[in-house]
GROMACS .gro file of C-alpha atoms in nm:
model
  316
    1UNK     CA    1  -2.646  -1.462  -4.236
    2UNK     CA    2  -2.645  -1.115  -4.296
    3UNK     CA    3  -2.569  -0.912  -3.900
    4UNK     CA    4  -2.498  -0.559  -4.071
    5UNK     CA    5  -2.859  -0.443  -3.876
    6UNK     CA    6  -2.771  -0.548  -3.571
    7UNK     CA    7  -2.733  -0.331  -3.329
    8UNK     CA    8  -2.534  -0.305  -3.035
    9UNK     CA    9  -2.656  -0.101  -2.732
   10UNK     CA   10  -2.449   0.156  -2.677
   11UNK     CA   11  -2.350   0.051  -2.305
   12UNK     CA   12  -2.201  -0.260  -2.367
   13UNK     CA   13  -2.020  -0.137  -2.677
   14UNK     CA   14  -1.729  -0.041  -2.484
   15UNK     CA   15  -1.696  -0.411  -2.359
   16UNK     CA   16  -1.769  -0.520  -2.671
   17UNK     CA   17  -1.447  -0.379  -2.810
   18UNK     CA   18  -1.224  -0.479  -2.483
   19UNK     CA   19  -1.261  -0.842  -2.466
   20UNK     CA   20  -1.259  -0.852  -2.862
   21UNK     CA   21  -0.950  -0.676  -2.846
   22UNK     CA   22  -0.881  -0.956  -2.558
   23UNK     CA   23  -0.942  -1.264  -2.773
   24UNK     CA   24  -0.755  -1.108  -3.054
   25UNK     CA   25  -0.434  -1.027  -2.858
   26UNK     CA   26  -0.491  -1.432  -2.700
   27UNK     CA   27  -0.455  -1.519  -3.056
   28UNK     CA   28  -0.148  -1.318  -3.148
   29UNK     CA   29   0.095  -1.363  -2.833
   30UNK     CA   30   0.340  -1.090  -2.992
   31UNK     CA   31   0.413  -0.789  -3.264
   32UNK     CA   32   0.643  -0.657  -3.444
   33UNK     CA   33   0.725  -0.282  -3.408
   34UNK     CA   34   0.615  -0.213  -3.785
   35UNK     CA   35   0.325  -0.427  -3.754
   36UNK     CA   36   0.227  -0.181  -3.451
   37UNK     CA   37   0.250   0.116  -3.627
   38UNK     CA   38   0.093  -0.056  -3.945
   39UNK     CA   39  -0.184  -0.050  -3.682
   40UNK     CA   40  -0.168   0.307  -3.573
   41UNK     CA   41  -0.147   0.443  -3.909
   42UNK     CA   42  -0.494   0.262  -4.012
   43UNK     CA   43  -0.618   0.442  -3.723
   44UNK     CA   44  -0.410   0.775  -3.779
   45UNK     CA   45  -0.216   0.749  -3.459
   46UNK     CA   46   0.193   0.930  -3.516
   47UNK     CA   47   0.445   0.687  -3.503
   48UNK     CA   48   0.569   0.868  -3.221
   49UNK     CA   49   0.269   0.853  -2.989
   50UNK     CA   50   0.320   0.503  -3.071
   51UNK     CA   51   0.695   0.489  -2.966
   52UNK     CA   52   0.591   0.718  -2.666
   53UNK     CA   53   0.296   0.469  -2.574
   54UNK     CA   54   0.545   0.152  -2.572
   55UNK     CA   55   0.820   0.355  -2.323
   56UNK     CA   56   0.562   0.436  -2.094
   57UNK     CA   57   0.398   0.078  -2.089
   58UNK     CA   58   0.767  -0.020  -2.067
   59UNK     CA   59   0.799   0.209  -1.742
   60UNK     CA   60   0.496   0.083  -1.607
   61UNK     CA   61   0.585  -0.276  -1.588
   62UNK     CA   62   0.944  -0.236  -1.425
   63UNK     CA   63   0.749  -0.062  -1.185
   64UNK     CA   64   0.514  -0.353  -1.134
   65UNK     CA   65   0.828  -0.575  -1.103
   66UNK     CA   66   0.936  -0.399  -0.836
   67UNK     CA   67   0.619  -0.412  -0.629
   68UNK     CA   68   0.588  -0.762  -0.699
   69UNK     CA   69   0.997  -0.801  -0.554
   70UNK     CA   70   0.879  -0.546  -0.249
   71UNK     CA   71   0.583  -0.731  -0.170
   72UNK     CA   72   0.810  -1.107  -0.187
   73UNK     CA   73   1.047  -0.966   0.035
   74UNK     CA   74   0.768  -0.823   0.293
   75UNK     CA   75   0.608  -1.163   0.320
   76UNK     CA   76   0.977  -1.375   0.350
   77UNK     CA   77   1.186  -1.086   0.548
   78UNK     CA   78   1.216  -1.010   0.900
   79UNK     CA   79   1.253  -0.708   1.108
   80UNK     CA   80   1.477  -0.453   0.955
   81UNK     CA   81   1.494  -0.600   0.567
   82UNK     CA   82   1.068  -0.645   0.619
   83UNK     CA   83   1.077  -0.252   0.682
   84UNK     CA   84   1.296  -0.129   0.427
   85UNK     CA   85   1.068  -0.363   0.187
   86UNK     CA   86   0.755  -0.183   0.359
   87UNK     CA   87   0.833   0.115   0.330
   88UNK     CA   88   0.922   0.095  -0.036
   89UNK     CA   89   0.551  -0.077  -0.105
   90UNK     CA   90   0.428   0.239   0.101
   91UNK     CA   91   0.610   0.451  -0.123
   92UNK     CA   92   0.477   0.278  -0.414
   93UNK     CA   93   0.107   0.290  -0.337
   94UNK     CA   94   0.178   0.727  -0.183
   95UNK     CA   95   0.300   0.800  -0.506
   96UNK     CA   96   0.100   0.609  -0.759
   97UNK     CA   97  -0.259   0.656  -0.574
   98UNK     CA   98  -0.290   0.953  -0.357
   99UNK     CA   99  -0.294   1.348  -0.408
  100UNK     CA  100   0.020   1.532  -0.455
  101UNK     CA  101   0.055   1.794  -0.165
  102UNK     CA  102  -0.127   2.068  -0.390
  103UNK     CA  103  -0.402   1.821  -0.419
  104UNK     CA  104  -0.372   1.703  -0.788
  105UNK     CA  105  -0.396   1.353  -0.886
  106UNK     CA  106  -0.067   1.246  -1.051
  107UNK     CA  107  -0.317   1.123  -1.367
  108UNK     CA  108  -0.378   1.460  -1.433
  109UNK     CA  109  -0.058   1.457  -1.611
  110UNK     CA  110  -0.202   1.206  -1.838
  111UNK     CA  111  -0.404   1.307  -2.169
  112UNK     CA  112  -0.786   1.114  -2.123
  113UNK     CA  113  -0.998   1.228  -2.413
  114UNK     CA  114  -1.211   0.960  -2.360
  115UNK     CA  115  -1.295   1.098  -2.038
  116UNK     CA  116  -1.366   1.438  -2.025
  117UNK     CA  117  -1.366   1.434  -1.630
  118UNK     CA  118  -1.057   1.205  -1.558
  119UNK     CA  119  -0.825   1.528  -1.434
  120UNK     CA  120  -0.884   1.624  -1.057
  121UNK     CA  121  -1.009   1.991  -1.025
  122UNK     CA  122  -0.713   2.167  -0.798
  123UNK     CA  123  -0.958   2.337  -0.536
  124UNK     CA  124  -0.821   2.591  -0.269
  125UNK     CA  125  -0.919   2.494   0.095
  126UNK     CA  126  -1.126   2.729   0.176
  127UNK     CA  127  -1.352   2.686  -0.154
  128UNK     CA  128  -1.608   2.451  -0.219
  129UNK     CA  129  -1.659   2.200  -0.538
  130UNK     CA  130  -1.787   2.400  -0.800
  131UNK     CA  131  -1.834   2.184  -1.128
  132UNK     CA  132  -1.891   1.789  -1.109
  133UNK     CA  133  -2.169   1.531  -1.100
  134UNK     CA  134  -2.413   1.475  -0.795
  135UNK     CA  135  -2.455   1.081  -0.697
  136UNK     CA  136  -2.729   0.973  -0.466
  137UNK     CA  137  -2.702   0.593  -0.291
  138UNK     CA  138  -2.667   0.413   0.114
  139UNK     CA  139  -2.322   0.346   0.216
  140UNK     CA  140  -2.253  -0.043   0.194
  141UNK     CA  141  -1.904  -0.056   0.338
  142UNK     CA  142  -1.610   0.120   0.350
  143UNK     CA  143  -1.317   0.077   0.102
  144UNK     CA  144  -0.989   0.076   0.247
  145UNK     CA  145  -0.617   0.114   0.074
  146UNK     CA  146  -0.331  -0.075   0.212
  147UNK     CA  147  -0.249   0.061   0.522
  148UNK     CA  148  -0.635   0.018   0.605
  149UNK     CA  149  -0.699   0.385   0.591
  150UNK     CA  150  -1.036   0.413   0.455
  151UNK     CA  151  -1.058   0.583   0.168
  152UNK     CA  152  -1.378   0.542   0.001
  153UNK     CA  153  -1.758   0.389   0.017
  154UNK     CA  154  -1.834   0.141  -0.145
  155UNK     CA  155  -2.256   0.216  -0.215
  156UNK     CA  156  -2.578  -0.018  -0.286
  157UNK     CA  157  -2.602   0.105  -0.669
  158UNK     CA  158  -2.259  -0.057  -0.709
  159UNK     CA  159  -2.055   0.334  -0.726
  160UNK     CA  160  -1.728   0.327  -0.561
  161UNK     CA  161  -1.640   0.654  -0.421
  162UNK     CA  162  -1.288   0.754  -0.408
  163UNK     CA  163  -1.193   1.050  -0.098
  164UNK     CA  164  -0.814   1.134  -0.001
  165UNK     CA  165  -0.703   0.891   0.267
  166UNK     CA  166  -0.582   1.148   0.490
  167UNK     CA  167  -0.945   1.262   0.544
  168UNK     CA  168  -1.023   0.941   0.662
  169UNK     CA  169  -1.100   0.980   1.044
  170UNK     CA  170  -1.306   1.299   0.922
  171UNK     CA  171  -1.508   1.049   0.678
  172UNK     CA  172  -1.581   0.801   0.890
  173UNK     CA  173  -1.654   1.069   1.194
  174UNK     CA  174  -2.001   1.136   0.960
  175UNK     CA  175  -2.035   0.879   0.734
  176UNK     CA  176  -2.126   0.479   0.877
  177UNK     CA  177  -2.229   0.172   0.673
  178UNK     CA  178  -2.619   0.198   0.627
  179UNK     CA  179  -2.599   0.578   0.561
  180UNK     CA  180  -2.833   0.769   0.253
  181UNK     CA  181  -2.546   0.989   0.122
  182UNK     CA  182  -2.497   1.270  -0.148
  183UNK     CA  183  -2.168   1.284  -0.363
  184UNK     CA  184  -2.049   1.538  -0.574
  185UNK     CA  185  -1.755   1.418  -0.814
  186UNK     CA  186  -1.628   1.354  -1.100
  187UNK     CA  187  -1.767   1.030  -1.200
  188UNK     CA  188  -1.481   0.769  -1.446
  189UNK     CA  189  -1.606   0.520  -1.698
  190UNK     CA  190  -1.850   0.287  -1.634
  191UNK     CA  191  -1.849  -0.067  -1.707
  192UNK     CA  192  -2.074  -0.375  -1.612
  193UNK     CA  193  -1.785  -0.430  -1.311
  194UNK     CA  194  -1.888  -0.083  -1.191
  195UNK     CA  195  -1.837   0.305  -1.207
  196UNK     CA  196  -1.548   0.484  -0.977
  197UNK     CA  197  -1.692   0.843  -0.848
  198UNK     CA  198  -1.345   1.053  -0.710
  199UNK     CA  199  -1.566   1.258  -0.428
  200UNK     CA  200  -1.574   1.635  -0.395
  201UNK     CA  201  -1.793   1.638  -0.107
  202UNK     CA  202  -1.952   1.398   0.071
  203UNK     CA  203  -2.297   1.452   0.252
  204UNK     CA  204  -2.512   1.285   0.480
  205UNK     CA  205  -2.792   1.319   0.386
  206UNK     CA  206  -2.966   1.225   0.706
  207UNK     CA  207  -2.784   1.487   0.928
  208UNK     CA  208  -2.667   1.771   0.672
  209UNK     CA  209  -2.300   1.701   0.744
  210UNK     CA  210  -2.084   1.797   0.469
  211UNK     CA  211  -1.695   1.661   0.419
  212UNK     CA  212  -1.534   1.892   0.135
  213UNK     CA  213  -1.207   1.733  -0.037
  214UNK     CA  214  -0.915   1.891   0.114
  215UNK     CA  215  -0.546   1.884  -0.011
  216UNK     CA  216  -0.310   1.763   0.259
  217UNK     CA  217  -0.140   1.987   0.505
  218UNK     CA  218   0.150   1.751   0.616
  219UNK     CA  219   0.334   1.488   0.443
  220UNK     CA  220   0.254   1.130   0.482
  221UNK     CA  221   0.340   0.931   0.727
  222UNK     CA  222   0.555   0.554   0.707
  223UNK     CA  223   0.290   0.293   0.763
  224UNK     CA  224   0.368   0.100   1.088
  225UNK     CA  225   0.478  -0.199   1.013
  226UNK     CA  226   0.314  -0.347   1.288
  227UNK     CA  227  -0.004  -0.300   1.121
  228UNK     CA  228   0.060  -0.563   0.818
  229UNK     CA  229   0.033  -0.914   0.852
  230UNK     CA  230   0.034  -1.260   0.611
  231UNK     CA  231  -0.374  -1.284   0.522
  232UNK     CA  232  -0.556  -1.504   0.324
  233UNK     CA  233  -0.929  -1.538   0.216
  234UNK     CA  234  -1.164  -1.711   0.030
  235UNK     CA  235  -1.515  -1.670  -0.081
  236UNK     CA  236  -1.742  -1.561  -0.358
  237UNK     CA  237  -1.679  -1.229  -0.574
  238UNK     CA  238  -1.951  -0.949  -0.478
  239UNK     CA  239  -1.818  -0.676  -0.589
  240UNK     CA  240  -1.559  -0.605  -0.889
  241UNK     CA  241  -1.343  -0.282  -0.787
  242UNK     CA  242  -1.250  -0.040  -1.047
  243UNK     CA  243  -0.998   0.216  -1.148
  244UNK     CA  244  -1.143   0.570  -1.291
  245UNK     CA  245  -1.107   0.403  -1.653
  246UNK     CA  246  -1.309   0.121  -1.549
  247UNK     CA  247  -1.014  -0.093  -1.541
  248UNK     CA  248  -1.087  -0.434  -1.272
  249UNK     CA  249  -0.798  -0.345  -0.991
  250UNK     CA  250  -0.964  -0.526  -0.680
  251UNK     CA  251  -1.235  -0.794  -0.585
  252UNK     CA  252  -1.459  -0.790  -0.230
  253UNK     CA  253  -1.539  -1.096  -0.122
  254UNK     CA  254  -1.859  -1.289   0.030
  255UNK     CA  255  -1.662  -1.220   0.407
  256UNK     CA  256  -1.602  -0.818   0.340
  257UNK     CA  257  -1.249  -0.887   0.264
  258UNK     CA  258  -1.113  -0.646  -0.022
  259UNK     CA  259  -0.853  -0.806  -0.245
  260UNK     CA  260  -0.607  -0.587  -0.451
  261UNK     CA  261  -0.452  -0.643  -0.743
  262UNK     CA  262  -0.224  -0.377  -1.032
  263UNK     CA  263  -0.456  -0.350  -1.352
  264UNK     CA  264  -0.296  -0.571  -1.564
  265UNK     CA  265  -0.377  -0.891  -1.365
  266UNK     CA  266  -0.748  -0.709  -1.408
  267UNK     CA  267  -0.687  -0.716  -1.810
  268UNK     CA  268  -0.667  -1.163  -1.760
  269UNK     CA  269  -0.988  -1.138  -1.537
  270UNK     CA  270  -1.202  -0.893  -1.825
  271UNK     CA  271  -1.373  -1.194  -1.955
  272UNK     CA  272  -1.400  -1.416  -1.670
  273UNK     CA  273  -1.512  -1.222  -1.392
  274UNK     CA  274  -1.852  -1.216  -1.254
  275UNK     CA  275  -2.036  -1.154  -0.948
  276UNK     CA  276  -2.099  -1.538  -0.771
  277UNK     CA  277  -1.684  -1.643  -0.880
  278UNK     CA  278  -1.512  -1.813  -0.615
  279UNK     CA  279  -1.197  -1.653  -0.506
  280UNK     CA  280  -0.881  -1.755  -0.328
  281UNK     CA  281  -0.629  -1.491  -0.206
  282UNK     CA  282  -0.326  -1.451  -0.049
  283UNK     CA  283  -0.128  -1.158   0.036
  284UNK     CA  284   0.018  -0.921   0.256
  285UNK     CA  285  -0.240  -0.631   0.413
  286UNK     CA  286  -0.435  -0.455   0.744
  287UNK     CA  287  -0.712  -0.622   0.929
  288UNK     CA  288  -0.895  -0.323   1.158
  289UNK     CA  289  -1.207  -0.241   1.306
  290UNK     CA  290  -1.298  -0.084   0.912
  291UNK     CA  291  -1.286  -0.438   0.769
  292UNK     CA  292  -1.001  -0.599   0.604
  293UNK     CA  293  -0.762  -0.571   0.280
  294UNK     CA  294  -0.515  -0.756   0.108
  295UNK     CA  295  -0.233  -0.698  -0.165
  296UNK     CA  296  -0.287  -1.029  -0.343
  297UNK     CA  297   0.075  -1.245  -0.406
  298UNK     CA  298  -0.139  -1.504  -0.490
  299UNK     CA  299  -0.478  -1.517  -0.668
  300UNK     CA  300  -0.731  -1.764  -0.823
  301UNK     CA  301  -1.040  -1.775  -0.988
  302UNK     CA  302  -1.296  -2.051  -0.986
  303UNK     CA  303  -0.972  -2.290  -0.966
  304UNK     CA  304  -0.797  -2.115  -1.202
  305UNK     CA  305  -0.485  -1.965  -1.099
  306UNK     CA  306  -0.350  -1.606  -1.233
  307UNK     CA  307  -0.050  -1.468  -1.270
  308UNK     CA  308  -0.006  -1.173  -1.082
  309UNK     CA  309   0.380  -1.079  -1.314
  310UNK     CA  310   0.334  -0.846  -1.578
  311UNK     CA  311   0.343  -0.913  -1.927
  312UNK     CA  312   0.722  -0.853  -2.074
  313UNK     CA  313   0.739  -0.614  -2.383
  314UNK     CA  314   1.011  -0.752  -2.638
  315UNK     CA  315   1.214  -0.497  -2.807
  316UNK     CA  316   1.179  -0.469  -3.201
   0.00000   0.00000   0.00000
């Protein structure tokens, strides 16, 4: 049978070529360095974006390793060895997920050509957004990070907006579940798990209230360790979470709870994951009047349990 007519829709293209690439990396558990750049060159990538591409992945998993080793020792350790660990997993999530002080996202180091709007605009205080993307949708629930701090909406068209978590008690001072809002952002790439929106402003649109993004004035504080505690849940998957390149990085469950997880365990769930899967989570994470979170430790799937380690890179 001839398929060089089909055609594939250009929305699901994208997935198209992620879980192929998926099955095809199942199927070949390893590489060789040349066979890598063999790769690249077919494509007309420099060796040495390669090389540079395999350090940082490198970089990325030691630093996975030692979340993994923070969040063991939070969950087995008492008082003074549980804070140390603590405060090293609140390091952790400072660096890798909020604004520096001058308000930049730490991505917008990182070259995205395949998304034009990845970088965070750097916008003086006392200036509004002036370039970005206007959402419309009602407020479904809050998101939260790991210390609980809300820090984003999660809306009834599925868009998860993303707003600095020290603005929190200003968010939720206008903005309640149930709630037509406006967003202005810059929205990330959209996949069939959903579409991350990082928030300029914030409107309601029922009252006229505006909350503009603001860089922080002070510098974070240690989470209080009294605020953490063993959780577990279990229920069906209703919403997959996503990064800003639509990679799966958290799950919320049929009882509200939001379940966290790095982005590679997110690359094992690509092909499985679905809205209706039953989930089963353990962790370490905040339960407050916002809802609940947890930093999965363990995680399953319909039964299936997955590894929550990141994938070792062998040298050439």
């Amino acid at each position: 049978m001839n398929n060089s007519k089909v055609r594939i829709p250009k929305e699901i293209a994208p997935d198209v070529f992620a879980l192929a690439a998926q099955l095809y990396a199942q199927e070949n558990q390893d590489y060789s360095l040349e066979e890598i750049m063999q790769a690249g060159a077919e494509v007309q990538i420099p060796p040495e974006m390669i090389q540079q591409a395999i350090q940082q992945i490198q970089a990325k998993q030691i630093r996975e390793r030692d979340r993994q080793r923070r969040l063991k020792l939070i969950l087995t350790s008492g008082g003074i060895g549980a804070a140390i660990a603590l405060f090293g997993f609140w390091t952790y999530n400072t660096v890798a997920s909020n604004a520096t002080p001058k308000g930049r996202s730490l991505e917008a180091n990182l070259p995205s050509p395949n998304l034009p709007n990845a970088n965070r605009l750097e916008i003086p205080p006392e200036l509004p957004p002036t370039t970005g993307t206007t959402f419309t949708g009602e407020v479904k629930q809050y998101l939260l990070n790991p210390e609980g701090k809300v820090d984003g909406l999660l809306l009834n068209n599925g868009l998860q907006v993303k707003f600095p978590p020290q603005m929190a008690d200003s968010l939720v001072g206008i903005i309640t579940p149930n709630t037509k809002v406006s967003i202005f952002g810059n929205s990330g790439f959209s996949t069939r798990f959903g579409q991350e929106v990082r928030a300029k402003s914030i409107t309601n649109s029922q009252t006229g209230q505006t909350l503009v993004e603001q860089p922080p004035t002070t510098a974070p504080q240690p989470p209080n360790l009294n605020n953490y505690s063993t959780l577990s849940a279990e229920g069906t998957a209703q919403n997959w979470l996503v990064g800003h390149r639509g990679e799966i990085n958290g799950v919320i469950i049929s009882n509200g709870t939001i379940v966290k997880f790095p982005p590679h365990v997110g690359e094992q769930l690509a092909s499985m994951a679905n809205i209706g899967n039953t989930i089963q989570a353990k962790g370490f994470g905040t339960r407050n009047r916002y809802g609940q979170i947890l930093e999965a430790t363990a995680l399953s799937v319909n039964g299936q349990s997955v590894s929550l380690q990141p994938k070792a890179i062998t040298n050439p």
